[in-house]
PDB file of C-alpha atoms in Angstrom:
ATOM      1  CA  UNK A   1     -29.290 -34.139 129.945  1.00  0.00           C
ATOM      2  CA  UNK A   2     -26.859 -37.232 129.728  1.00  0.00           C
ATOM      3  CA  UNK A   3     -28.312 -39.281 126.702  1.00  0.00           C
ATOM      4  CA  UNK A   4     -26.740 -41.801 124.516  1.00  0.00           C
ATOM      5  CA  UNK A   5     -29.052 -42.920 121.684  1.00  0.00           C
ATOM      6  CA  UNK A   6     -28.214 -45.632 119.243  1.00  0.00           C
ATOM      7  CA  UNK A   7     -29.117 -46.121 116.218  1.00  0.00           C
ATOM      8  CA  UNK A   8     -28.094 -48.385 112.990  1.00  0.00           C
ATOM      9  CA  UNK A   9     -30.284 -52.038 113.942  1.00  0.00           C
ATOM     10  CA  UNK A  10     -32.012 -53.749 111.597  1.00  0.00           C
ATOM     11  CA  UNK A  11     -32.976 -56.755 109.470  1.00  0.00           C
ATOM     12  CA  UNK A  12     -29.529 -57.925 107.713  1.00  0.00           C
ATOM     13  CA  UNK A  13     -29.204 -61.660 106.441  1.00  0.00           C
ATOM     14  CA  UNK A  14     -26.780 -64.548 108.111  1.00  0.00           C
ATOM     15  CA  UNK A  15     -23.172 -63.800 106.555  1.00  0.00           C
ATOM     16  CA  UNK A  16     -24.170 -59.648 106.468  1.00  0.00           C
ATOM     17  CA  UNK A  17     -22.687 -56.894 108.082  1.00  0.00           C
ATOM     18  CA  UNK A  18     -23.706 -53.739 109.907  1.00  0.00           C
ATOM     19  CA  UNK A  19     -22.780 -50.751 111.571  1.00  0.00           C
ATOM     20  CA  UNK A  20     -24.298 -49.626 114.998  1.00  0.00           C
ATOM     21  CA  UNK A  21     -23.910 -45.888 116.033  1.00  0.00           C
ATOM     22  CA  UNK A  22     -24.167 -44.386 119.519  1.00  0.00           C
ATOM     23  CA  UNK A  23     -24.390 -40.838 120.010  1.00  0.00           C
ATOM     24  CA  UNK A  24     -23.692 -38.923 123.305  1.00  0.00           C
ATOM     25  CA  UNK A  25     -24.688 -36.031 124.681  1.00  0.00           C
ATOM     26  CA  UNK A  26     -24.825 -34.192 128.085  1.00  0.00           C
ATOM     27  CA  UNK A  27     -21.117 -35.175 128.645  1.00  0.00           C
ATOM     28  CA  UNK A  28     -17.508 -34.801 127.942  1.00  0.00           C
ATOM     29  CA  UNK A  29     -17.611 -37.686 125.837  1.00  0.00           C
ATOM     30  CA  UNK A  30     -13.839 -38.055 124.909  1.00  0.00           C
ATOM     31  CA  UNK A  31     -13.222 -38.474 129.125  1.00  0.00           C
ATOM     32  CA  UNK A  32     -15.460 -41.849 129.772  1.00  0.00           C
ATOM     33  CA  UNK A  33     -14.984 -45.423 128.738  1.00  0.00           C
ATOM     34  CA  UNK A  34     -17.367 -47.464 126.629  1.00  0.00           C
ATOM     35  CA  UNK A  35     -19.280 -50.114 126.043  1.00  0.00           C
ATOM     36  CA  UNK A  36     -21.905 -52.482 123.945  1.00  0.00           C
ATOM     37  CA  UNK A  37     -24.077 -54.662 125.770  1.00  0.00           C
ATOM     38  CA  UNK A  38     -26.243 -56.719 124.359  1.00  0.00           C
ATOM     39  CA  UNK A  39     -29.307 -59.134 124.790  1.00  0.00           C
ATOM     40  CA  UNK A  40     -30.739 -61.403 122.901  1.00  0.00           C
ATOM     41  CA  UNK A  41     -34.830 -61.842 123.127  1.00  0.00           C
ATOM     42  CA  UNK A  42     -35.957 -63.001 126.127  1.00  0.00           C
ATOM     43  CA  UNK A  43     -32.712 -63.753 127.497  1.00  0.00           C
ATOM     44  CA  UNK A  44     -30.142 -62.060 130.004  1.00  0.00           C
ATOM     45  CA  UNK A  45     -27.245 -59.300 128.978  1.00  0.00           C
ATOM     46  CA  UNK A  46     -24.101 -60.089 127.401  1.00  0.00           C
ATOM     47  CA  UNK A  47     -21.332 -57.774 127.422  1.00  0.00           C
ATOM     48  CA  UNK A  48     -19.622 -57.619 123.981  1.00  0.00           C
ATOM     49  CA  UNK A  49     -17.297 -54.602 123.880  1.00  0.00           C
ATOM     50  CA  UNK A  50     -15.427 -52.100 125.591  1.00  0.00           C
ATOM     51  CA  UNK A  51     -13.033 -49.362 124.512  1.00  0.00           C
ATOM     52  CA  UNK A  52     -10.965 -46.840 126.639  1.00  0.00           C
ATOM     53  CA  UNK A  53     -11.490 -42.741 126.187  1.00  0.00           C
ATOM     54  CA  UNK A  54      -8.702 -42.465 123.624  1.00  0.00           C
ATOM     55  CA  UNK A  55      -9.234 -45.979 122.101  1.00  0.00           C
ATOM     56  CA  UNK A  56      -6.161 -47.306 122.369  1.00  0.00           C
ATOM     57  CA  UNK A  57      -7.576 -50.097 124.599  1.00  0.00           C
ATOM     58  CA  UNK A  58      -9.915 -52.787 123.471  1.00  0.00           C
ATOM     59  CA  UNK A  59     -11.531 -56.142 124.316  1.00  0.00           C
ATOM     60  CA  UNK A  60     -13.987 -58.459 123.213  1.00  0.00           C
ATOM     61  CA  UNK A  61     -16.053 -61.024 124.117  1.00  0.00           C
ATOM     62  CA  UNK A  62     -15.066 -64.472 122.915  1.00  0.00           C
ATOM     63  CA  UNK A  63     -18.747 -64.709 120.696  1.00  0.00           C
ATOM     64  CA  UNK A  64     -17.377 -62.151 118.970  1.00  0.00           C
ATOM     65  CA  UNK A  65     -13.985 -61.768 118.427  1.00  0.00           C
ATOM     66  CA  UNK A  66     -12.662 -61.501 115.009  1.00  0.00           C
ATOM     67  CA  UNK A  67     -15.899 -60.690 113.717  1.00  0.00           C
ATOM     68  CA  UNK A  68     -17.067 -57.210 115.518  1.00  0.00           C
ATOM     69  CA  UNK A  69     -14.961 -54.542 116.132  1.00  0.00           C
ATOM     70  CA  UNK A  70     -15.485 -51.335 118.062  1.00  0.00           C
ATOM     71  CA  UNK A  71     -14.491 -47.440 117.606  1.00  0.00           C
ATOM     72  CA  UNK A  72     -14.865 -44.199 118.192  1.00  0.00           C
ATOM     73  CA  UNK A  73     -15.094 -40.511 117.487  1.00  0.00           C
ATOM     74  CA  UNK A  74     -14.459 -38.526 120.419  1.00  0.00           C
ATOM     75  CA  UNK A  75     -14.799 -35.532 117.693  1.00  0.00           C
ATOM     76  CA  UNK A  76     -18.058 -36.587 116.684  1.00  0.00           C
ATOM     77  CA  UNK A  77     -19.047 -37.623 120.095  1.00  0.00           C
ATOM     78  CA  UNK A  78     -19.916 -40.980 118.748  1.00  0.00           C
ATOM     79  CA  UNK A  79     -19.259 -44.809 119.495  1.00  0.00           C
ATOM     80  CA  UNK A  80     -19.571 -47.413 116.817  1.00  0.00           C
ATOM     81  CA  UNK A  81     -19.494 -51.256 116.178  1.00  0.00           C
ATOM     82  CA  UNK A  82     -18.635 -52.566 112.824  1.00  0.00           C
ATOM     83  CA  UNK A  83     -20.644 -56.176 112.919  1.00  0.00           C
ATOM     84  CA  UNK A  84     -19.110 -59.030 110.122  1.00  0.00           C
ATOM     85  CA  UNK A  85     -19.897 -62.622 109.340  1.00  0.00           C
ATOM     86  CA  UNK A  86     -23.316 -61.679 111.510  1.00  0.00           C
ATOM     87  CA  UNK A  87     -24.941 -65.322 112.499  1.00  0.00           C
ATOM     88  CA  UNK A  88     -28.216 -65.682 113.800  1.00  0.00           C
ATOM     89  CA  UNK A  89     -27.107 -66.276 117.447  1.00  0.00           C
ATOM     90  CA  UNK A  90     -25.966 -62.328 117.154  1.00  0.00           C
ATOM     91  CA  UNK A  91     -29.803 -61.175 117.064  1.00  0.00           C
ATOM     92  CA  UNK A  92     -29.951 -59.083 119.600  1.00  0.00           C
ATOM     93  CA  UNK A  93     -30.661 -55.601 121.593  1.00  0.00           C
ATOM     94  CA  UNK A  94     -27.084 -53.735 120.963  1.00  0.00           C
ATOM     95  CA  UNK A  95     -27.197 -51.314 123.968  1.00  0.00           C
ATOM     96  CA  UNK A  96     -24.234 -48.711 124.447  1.00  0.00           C
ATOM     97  CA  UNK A  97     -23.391 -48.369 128.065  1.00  0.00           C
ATOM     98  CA  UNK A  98     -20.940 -45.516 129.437  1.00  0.00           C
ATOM     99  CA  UNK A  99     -18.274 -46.309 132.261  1.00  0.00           C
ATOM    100  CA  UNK A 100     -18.492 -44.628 135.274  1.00  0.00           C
ATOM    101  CA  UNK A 101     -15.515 -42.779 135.919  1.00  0.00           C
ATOM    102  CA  UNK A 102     -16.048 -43.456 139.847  1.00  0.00           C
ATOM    103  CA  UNK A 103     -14.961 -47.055 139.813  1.00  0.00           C
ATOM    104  CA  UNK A 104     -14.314 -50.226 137.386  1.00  0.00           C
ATOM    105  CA  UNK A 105     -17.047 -52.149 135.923  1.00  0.00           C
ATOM    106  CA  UNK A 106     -19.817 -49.906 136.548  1.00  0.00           C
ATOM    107  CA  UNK A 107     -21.802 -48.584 133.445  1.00  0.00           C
ATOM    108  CA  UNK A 108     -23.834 -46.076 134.917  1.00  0.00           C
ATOM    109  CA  UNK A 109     -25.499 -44.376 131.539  1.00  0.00           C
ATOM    110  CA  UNK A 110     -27.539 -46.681 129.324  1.00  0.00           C
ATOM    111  CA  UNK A 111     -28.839 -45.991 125.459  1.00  0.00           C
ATOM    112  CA  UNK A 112     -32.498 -47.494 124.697  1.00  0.00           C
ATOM    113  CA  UNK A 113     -31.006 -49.921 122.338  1.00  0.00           C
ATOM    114  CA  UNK A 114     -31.208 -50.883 118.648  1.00  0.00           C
ATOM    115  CA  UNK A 115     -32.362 -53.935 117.779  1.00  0.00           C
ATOM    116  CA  UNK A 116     -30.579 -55.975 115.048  1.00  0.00           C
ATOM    117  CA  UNK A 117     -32.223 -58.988 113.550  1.00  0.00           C
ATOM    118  CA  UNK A 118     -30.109 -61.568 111.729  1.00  0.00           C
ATOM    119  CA  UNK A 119     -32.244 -63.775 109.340  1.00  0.00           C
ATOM    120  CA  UNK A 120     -33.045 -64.906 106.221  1.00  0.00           C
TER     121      UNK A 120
ATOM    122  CA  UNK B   1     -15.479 -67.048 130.249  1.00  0.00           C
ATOM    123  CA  UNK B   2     -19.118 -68.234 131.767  1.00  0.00           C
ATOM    124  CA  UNK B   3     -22.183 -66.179 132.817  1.00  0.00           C
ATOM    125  CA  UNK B   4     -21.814 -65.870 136.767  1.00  0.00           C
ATOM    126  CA  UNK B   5     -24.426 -67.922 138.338  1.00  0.00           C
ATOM    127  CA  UNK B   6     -28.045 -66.412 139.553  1.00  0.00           C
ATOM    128  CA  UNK B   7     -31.389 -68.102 140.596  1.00  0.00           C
ATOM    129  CA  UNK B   8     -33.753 -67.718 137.622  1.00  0.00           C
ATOM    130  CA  UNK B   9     -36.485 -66.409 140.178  1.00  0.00           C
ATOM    131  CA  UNK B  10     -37.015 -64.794 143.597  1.00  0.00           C
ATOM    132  CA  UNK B  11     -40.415 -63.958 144.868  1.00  0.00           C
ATOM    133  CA  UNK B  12     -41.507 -62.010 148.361  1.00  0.00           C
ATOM    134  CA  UNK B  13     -44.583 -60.343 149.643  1.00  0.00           C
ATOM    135  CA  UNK B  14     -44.447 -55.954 149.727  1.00  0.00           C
ATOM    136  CA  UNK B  15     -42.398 -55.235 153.089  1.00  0.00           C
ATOM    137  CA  UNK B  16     -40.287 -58.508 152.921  1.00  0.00           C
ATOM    138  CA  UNK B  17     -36.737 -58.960 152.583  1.00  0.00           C
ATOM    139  CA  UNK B  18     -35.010 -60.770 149.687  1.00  0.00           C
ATOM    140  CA  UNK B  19     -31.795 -62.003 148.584  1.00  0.00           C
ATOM    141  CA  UNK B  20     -30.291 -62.257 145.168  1.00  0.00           C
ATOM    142  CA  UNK B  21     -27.097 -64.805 144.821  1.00  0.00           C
ATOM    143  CA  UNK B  22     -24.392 -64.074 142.243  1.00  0.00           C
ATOM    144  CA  UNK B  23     -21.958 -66.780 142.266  1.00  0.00           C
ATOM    145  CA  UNK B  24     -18.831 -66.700 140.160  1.00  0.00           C
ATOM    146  CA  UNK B  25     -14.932 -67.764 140.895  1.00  0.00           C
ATOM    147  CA  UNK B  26     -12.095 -66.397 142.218  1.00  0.00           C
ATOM    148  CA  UNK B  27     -11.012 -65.330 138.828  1.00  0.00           C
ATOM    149  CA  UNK B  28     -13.984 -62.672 138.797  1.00  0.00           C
ATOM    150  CA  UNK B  29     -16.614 -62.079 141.932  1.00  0.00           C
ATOM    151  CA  UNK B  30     -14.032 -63.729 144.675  1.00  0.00           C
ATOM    152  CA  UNK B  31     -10.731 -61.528 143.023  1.00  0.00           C
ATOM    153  CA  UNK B  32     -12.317 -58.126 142.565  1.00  0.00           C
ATOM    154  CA  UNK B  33     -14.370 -55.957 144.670  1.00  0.00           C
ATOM    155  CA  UNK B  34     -15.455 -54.468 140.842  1.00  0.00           C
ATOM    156  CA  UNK B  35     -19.490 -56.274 141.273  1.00  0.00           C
ATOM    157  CA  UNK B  36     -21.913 -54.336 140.280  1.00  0.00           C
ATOM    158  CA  UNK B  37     -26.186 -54.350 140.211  1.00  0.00           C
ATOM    159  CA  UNK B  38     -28.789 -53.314 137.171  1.00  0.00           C
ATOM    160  CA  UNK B  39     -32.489 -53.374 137.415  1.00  0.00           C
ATOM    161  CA  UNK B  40     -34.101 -53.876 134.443  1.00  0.00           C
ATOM    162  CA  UNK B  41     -38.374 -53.493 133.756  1.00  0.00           C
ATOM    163  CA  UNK B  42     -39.780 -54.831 130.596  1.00  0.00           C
ATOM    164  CA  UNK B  43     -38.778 -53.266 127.480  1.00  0.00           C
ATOM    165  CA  UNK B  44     -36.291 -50.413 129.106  1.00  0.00           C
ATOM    166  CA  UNK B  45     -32.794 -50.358 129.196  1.00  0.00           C
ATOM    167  CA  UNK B  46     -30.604 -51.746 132.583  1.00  0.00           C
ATOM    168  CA  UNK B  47     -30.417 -49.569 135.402  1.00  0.00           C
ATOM    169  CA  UNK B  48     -27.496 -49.088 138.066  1.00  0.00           C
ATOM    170  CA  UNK B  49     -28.377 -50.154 141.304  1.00  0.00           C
ATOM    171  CA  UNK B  50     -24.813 -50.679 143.143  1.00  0.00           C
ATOM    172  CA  UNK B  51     -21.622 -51.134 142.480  1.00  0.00           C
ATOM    173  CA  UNK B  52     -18.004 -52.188 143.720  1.00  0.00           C
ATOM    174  CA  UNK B  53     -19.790 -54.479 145.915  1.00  0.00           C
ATOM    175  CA  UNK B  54     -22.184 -52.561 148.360  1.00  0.00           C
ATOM    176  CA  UNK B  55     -22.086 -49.044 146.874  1.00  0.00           C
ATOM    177  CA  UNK B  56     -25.139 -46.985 145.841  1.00  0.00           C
ATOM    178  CA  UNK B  57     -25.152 -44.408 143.005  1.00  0.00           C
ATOM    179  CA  UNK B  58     -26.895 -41.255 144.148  1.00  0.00           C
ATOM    180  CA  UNK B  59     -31.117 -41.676 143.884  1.00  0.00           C
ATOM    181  CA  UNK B  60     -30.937 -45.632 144.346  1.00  0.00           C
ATOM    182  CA  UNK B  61     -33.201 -46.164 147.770  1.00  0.00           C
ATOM    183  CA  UNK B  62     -31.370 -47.605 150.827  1.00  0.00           C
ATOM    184  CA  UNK B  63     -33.992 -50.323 150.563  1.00  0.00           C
ATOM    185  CA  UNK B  64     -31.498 -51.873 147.922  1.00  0.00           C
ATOM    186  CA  UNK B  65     -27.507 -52.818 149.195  1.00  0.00           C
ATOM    187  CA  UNK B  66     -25.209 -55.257 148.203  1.00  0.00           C
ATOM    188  CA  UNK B  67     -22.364 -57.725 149.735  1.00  0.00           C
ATOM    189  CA  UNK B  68     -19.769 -60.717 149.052  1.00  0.00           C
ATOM    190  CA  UNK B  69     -18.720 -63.609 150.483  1.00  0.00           C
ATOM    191  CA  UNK B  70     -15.853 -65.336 148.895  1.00  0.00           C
ATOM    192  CA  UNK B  71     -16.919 -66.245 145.031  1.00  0.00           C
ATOM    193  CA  UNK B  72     -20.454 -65.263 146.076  1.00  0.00           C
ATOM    194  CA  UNK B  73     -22.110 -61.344 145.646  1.00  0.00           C
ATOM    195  CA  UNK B  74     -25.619 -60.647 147.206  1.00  0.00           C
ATOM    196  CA  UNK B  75     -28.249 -58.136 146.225  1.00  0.00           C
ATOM    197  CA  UNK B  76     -30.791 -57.907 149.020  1.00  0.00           C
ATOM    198  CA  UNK B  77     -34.044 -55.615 148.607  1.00  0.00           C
ATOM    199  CA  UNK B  78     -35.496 -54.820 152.267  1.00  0.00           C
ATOM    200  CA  UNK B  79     -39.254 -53.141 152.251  1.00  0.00           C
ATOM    201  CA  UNK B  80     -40.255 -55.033 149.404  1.00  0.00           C
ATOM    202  CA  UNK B  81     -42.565 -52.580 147.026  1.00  0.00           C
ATOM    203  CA  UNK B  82     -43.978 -53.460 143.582  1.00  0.00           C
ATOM    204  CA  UNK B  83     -41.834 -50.974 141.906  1.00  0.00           C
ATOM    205  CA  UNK B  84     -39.019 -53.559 142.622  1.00  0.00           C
ATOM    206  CA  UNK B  85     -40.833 -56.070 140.225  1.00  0.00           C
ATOM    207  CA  UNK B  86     -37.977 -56.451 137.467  1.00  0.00           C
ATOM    208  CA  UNK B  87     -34.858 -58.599 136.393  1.00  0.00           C
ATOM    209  CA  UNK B  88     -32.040 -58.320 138.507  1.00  0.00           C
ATOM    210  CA  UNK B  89     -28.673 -59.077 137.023  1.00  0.00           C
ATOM    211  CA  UNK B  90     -25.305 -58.811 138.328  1.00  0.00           C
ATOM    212  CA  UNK B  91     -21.739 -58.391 136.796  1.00  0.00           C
ATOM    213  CA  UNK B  92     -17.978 -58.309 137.859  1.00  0.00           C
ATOM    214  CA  UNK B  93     -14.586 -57.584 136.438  1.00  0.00           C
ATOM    215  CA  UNK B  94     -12.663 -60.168 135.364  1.00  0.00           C
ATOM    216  CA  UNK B  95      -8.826 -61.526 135.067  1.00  0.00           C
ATOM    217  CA  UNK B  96      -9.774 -63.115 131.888  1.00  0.00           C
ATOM    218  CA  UNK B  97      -9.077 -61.967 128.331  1.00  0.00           C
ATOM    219  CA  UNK B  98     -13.058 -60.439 128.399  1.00  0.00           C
ATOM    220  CA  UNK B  99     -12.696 -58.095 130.905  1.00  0.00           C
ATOM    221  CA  UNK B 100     -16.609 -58.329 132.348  1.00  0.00           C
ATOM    222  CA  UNK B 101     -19.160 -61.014 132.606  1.00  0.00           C
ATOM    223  CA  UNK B 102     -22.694 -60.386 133.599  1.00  0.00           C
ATOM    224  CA  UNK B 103     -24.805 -62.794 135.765  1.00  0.00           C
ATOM    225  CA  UNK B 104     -27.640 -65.406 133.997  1.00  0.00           C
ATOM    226  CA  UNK B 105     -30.177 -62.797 135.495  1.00  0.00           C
ATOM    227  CA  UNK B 106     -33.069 -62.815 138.371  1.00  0.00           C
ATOM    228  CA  UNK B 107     -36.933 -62.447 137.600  1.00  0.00           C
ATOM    229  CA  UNK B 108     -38.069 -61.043 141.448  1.00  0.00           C
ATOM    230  CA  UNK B 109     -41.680 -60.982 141.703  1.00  0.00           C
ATOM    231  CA  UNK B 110     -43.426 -59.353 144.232  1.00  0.00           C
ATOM    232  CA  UNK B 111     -46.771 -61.313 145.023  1.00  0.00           C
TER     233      UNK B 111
END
């Protein structure tokens, strides 16, 4: 089955920092393009991150540029996003979201998300 | 770069048609033919619905296609059924430095 399951949310204070894991399963990993998604309670879905299969290509989203960055482990099957300087506005559902290798801008598997709290 | 425009709500009665309106620029829905369509029910993760425009992924019901006019994309559910109750959002490539941008999101009710 084609899973991806993240894991690493939490309660972390205003200033903090955390790391989010997403591991994959069910596919040749190292071949597909990534993503984090996220969404803030009650509210609609931001994209945040993507990186390429080798991960030698990366973007951001402006809310979070300089302060987030994302990698990954095709070895380990695994995607991750380092989260600095974490402010409250960054409370949030951190989804992982695969690329479709069909077409652009299509993420076609979705993780159950890990929520990540920031407060004090 | 801004969320692409969406009505906050669309409603219809089971069997009707709607239409969902995802309005961005030419820098993003009007340049690329990369717009895409998730479903998403309370508490689950987004779901897949179309992409590049009017494409469906295998197991998403003809009931659901997709179009563009211009800076404008269109999700419109024919055969209305209560399953359909969830947010709609869409999203496109983009020119700009942040690659994709996802819609402000559509709460269809079915009454």
């Amino acid at each position: 089955e084609v899973q991806l399951v993240e894991s690493g949310g939490g309660l972390v204070q205003p200033g903090g920092s955390l790391r989010l894991s997403c591991a994959a399963s069910g596919f040749t990993f190292s071949s597909y393009e990534m993503n984090w998604v996220r969404q803030a309670p009650g509210k609609g879905l931001e994209w945040v991150s993507y990186i390429s299969s080798s991960g030698s290509t990366i973007y951001y989203a402006d809310s979070v540029k300089g302060r987030f960055t994302i990698s990954r482990d095709n070895a380990k099957n695994s995607l991750y996003l380092q989260m600095n300087s974490l402010r409250a506005e960054d409370t949030a559902v951190y989804y992982c979201a695969r690329d479709s290798r069909v077409t652009a801008n299509a993420f076609d598997i979705w993780g159950q998300g890990t929520m990540v709290t920031v407060s004090s | 770069q801004s969320a692409l425009t969406q009505p906050a709500s669309v409603s219809g009665s089971p069997g009707q048609s709607i239409t969902i309106s995802c309005t961005g620029t030419s820098s993003d829905v009007g340049g690329y033919n990369y717009v895409s369509w998730y479903q998403q029910h309370p508490g689950k993760a987004p779901k897949l619905m179309i992409y590049e425009v009017s494409n469906r992924p295998s197991g998403v019901p003809d009931r659901f296609s997709g179009s563009k006019s211009g800076n404008t994309a269109s999700l419109t559910i024919s055969g209305l059924q209560a399953e359909d109750e969830a947010d709609y959002y869409c999203s496109s490539y983009t020119s700009s430095s942040t690659l994709r941008v996802f819609g402000t999101g559509t709460k269809v009710t079915v009454l």
